[in-house]
Amino acid sequence: MVSVWRIVGYENRATSDESFTEARKEFAEIPAGAATTVFFELQLTDAGRRDTARLGEVEIRWVTPATGESNRQHATLLSTSDALESAQGEAFLRFGSIVALAADRYSNLDFSESPVDRDLKILLDELWSLDRQLGDLTSYKDFSFLLDYLTQTAQKERPSSGYSR
């Protein structure tokens, strides 16, 4: 169903499939009590574009600090054609995509060396288009503030995004 995939932001953690079975192998550590969101970028095969498709499985592993016990939890990733039927569902997906793109592209960008102001402005305008649906959320307000700040900083310093367009 999936021809190509990546976990956005974890490209430097490439490892073999066999390494995933090792209980002590570390890939992306998250501190105890913390929460995180992971974005998978998938390129689907023709079969994966059906109304409902099983795209794969995700396994999460953790160690219980007090006992050192290794734990696992599995989940199946399903794709359904009606996943975005609600306007709110689509707004959350768009919001998550903007956050992921900004993090993936700009998290380590050195503004002193490189013009991204146009690209950041496009992301900011897209984010602001969600204000009516998501504007009451603290996460939306926080990220809107951050992206606005990055956009203003980029406009002052006129760095380049590195995009070929």
Coordinates of C-alpha atoms in Angstrom, one line a residue:
M1 CA 0.0 0.0 0.0
V2 CA 2.9 2.3 0.7
S3 CA 5.8 2.7 -1.8
V4 CA 7.9 5.3 0.1
W5 CA 7.7 6.6 3.6
R6 CA 9.6 8.7 6.1
I7 CA 9.1 10.0 9.6
V8 CA 9.3 13.8 9.3
G9 CA 12.3 15.1 11.2
Y10 CA 13.9 11.8 11.9
E11 CA 15.9 11.3 8.7
N12 CA 19.2 11.1 10.7
R13 CA 18.0 8.1 12.6
A14 CA 18.2 5.6 9.6
T15 CA 18.4 2.0 10.8
S16 CA 17.8 -1.5 9.5
D17 CA 14.5 -3.2 10.0
E18 CA 16.2 -5.8 12.2
S19 CA 17.4 -3.1 14.6
F20 CA 13.8 -2.3 15.5
T21 CA 13.6 -5.7 17.3
E22 CA 16.4 -4.8 19.7
A23 CA 14.8 -3.8 23.0
R24 CA 17.6 -1.4 24.0
K25 CA 18.1 0.3 20.6
E26 CA 17.4 4.0 20.9
F27 CA 15.9 6.0 18.0
A28 CA 14.0 9.0 19.3
E29 CA 14.0 9.4 23.0
I30 CA 11.1 11.2 24.6
P31 CA 11.4 12.1 28.3
A32 CA 9.2 10.3 30.8
G33 CA 5.8 12.1 31.1
A34 CA 6.2 14.0 27.8
A35 CA 3.8 13.8 24.8
T36 CA 4.7 14.1 21.2
T37 CA 3.2 13.9 17.7
V38 CA 4.9 12.1 14.8
F39 CA 4.1 12.9 11.2
F40 CA 4.6 10.2 8.6
E41 CA 5.0 11.3 5.0
L42 CA 3.7 8.5 2.8
Q43 CA 3.7 7.9 -0.9
L44 CA 0.9 5.4 -1.7
T45 CA 0.7 2.8 -4.4
D46 CA -2.4 2.6 -6.5
A47 CA -3.7 -0.1 -4.1
G48 CA -3.2 2.3 -1.2
R49 CA -5.5 4.9 -2.7
R50 CA -8.6 2.7 -2.2
D51 CA -11.5 3.8 0.0
T52 CA -10.0 1.9 3.0
A53 CA -6.4 0.7 3.1
R54 CA -4.2 -0.8 5.8
L55 CA -1.0 1.3 5.5
G56 CA 1.2 -0.4 8.1
E57 CA 1.9 -0.7 11.8
V58 CA 3.5 1.6 14.3
E59 CA 5.3 0.2 17.4
I60 CA 6.2 2.2 20.4
R61 CA 8.7 1.0 22.9
W62 CA 9.6 2.3 26.3
V63 CA 11.5 1.4 29.4
T64 CA 9.8 1.7 32.8
P65 CA 12.3 3.9 34.8
A66 CA 11.7 2.3 38.2
T67 CA 12.1 -1.4 37.0
G68 CA 14.0 -1.1 33.7
E69 CA 11.3 -3.3 32.1
S70 CA 11.0 -3.0 28.4
N71 CA 7.5 -2.4 27.1
R72 CA 5.9 -2.3 23.6
Q73 CA 2.6 -1.1 22.1
H74 CA 1.4 -1.6 18.5
A75 CA -1.1 0.3 16.4
T76 CA -2.3 -0.3 12.9
L77 CA -2.4 2.7 10.5
L78 CA -5.5 2.8 8.4
S79 CA -6.5 5.2 5.6
T80 CA -10.1 5.9 4.9
S81 CA -11.4 8.1 2.1
D82 CA -13.9 9.8 4.5
A83 CA -11.2 10.8 7.1
L84 CA -11.5 14.5 6.1
E85 CA -15.2 14.8 5.8
S86 CA -15.6 17.2 8.7
A87 CA -14.3 20.7 8.2
Q88 CA -12.7 20.5 11.7
G89 CA -10.9 17.3 10.8
E90 CA -9.5 18.9 7.7
A91 CA -8.5 22.0 9.7
F92 CA -6.6 19.8 12.2
L93 CA -4.8 18.0 9.3
R94 CA -3.9 21.3 7.7
F95 CA -2.7 22.7 11.0
G96 CA -0.5 19.6 11.7
S97 CA 0.9 19.8 8.1
I98 CA 1.9 23.4 8.6
V99 CA 3.6 22.7 11.9
A100 CA 5.4 19.7 10.4
L101 CA 6.5 21.6 7.3
A102 CA 7.8 24.5 9.4
A103 CA 9.6 22.2 11.8
D104 CA 11.0 20.0 9.0
R105 CA 12.2 22.9 6.8
Y106 CA 13.1 25.6 9.3
S107 CA 14.1 24.1 12.6
N108 CA 17.9 24.3 11.9
L109 CA 17.9 27.1 9.4
D110 CA 20.6 29.7 10.0
F111 CA 18.7 32.9 9.1
S112 CA 22.0 34.8 8.9
E113 CA 23.2 32.8 5.9
S114 CA 20.2 31.8 3.9
P115 CA 15.6 34.7 1.8
V116 CA 13.0 32.4 3.5
D117 CA 10.6 35.3 4.3
R118 CA 8.3 34.5 1.3
D119 CA 8.1 30.8 2.2
L120 CA 7.4 31.6 5.9
K121 CA 4.8 34.2 4.8
I122 CA 3.0 31.5 2.7
L123 CA 2.9 29.2 5.7
L124 CA 1.7 32.0 8.0
D125 CA -1.1 32.9 5.6
E126 CA -2.2 29.3 5.4
L127 CA -2.1 29.1 9.2
W128 CA -4.2 32.3 9.6
S129 CA -6.8 30.8 7.2
L130 CA -7.5 28.3 10.0
D131 CA -8.2 31.0 12.6
R132 CA -12.0 30.8 12.5
Q133 CA -11.9 27.0 13.0
L134 CA -8.9 26.6 15.4
G135 CA -8.3 30.1 16.8
D136 CA -9.5 29.2 20.3
L137 CA -6.9 26.5 20.7
T138 CA -3.8 27.3 22.8
S139 CA -1.6 25.2 20.5
Y140 CA -2.8 27.3 17.5
K141 CA -2.2 30.6 19.3
D142 CA 1.2 29.5 20.4
F143 CA 2.3 28.3 17.0
S144 CA 0.8 31.3 15.3
F145 CA 2.9 33.6 17.6
L146 CA 6.0 31.6 16.9
L147 CA 5.5 31.5 13.1
D148 CA 4.7 35.2 13.0
Y149 CA 7.9 35.9 14.9
L150 CA 10.0 33.7 12.6
T151 CA 8.4 35.5 9.6
Q152 CA 9.2 38.9 10.9
T153 CA 12.8 37.9 11.7
A154 CA 13.2 36.5 8.2
Q155 CA 11.9 39.7 6.6
K156 CA 14.4 41.7 8.5
E157 CA 17.3 39.5 7.7
R158 CA 16.2 38.5 4.1
P159 CA 17.6 35.0 4.3
S160 CA 17.2 32.4 1.5
S161 CA 15.2 29.2 1.9
G162 CA 17.3 27.1 -0.4
Y163 CA 14.3 26.2 -2.5
S164 CA 14.9 26.0 -6.2
R165 CA 11.8 27.9 -7.3

